[in-house]
Coordinates of C-alpha atoms in Angstrom, one line a residue:
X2 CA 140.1 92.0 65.8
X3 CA 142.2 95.0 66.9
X4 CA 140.6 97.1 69.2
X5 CA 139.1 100.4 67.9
X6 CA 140.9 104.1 68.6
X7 CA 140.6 105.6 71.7
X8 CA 139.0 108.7 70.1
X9 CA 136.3 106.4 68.5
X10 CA 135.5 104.4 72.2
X11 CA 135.2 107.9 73.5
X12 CA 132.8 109.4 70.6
X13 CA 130.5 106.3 70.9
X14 CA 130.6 106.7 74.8
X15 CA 129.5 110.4 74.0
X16 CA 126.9 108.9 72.1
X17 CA 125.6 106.4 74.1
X18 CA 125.4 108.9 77.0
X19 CA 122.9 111.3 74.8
X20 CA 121.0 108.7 73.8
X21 CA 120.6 107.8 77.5
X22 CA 119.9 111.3 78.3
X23 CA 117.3 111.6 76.2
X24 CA 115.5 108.3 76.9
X25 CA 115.5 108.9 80.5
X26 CA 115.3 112.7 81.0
X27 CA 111.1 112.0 80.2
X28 CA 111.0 109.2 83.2
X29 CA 113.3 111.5 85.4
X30 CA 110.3 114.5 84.7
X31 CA 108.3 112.2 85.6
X32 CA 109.6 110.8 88.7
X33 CA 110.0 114.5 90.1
X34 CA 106.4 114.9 89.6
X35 CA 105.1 112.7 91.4
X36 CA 108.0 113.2 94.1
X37 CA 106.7 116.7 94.6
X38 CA 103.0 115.3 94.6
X39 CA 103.9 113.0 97.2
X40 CA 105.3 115.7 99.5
X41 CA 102.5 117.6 99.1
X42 CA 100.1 114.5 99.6
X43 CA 102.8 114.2 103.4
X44 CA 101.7 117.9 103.9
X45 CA 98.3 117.6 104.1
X46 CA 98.4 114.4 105.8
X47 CA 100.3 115.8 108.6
X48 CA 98.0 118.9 108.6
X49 CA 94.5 116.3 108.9
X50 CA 97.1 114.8 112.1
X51 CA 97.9 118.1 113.9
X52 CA 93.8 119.2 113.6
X53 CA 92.9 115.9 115.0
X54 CA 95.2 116.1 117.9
X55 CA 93.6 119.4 118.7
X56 CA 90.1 117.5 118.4
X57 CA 90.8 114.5 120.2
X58 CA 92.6 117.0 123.1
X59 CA 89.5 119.2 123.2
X60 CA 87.6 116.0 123.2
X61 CA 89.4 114.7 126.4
X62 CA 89.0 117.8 128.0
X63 CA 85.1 118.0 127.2
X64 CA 85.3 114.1 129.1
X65 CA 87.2 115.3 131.8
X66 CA 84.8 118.4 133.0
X67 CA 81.8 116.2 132.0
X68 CA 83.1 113.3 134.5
X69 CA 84.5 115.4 136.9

């Protein structure tokens, strides 16, 4: 079976790559939603860190004037 014209592989190539597009540009939305919920999520996970270093430092100071 000959093979098909070069303007035809590249037309169904086109093709193929909208169709792609459009199947995946919904899970690619997605995937950048919960990306940007994740970094958020990291934010405030290392703000809860930083306010318990200050308590635990405050803490240890408390212990230190109470035992000294």
């Amino acid at each position: 079976e000959p093979c098909p014209p070069l303007g035809q592989v590249s037309e169904l190539a086109e093709q193929l790559e909208e169709r792609l597009f459009q199947r995946y540009s919904s899970h690619n939305q997605l995937i950048q939603e919960r990306l940007q919920a994740l970094a958020e999520g990291m934010q405030r996970v290392e703000g809860v860190q930083a306010e318990l270093r200050r308590i635990c430092c405050t803490v240890e100071a408390v212990y230190e004037d109470l035992c000294l």
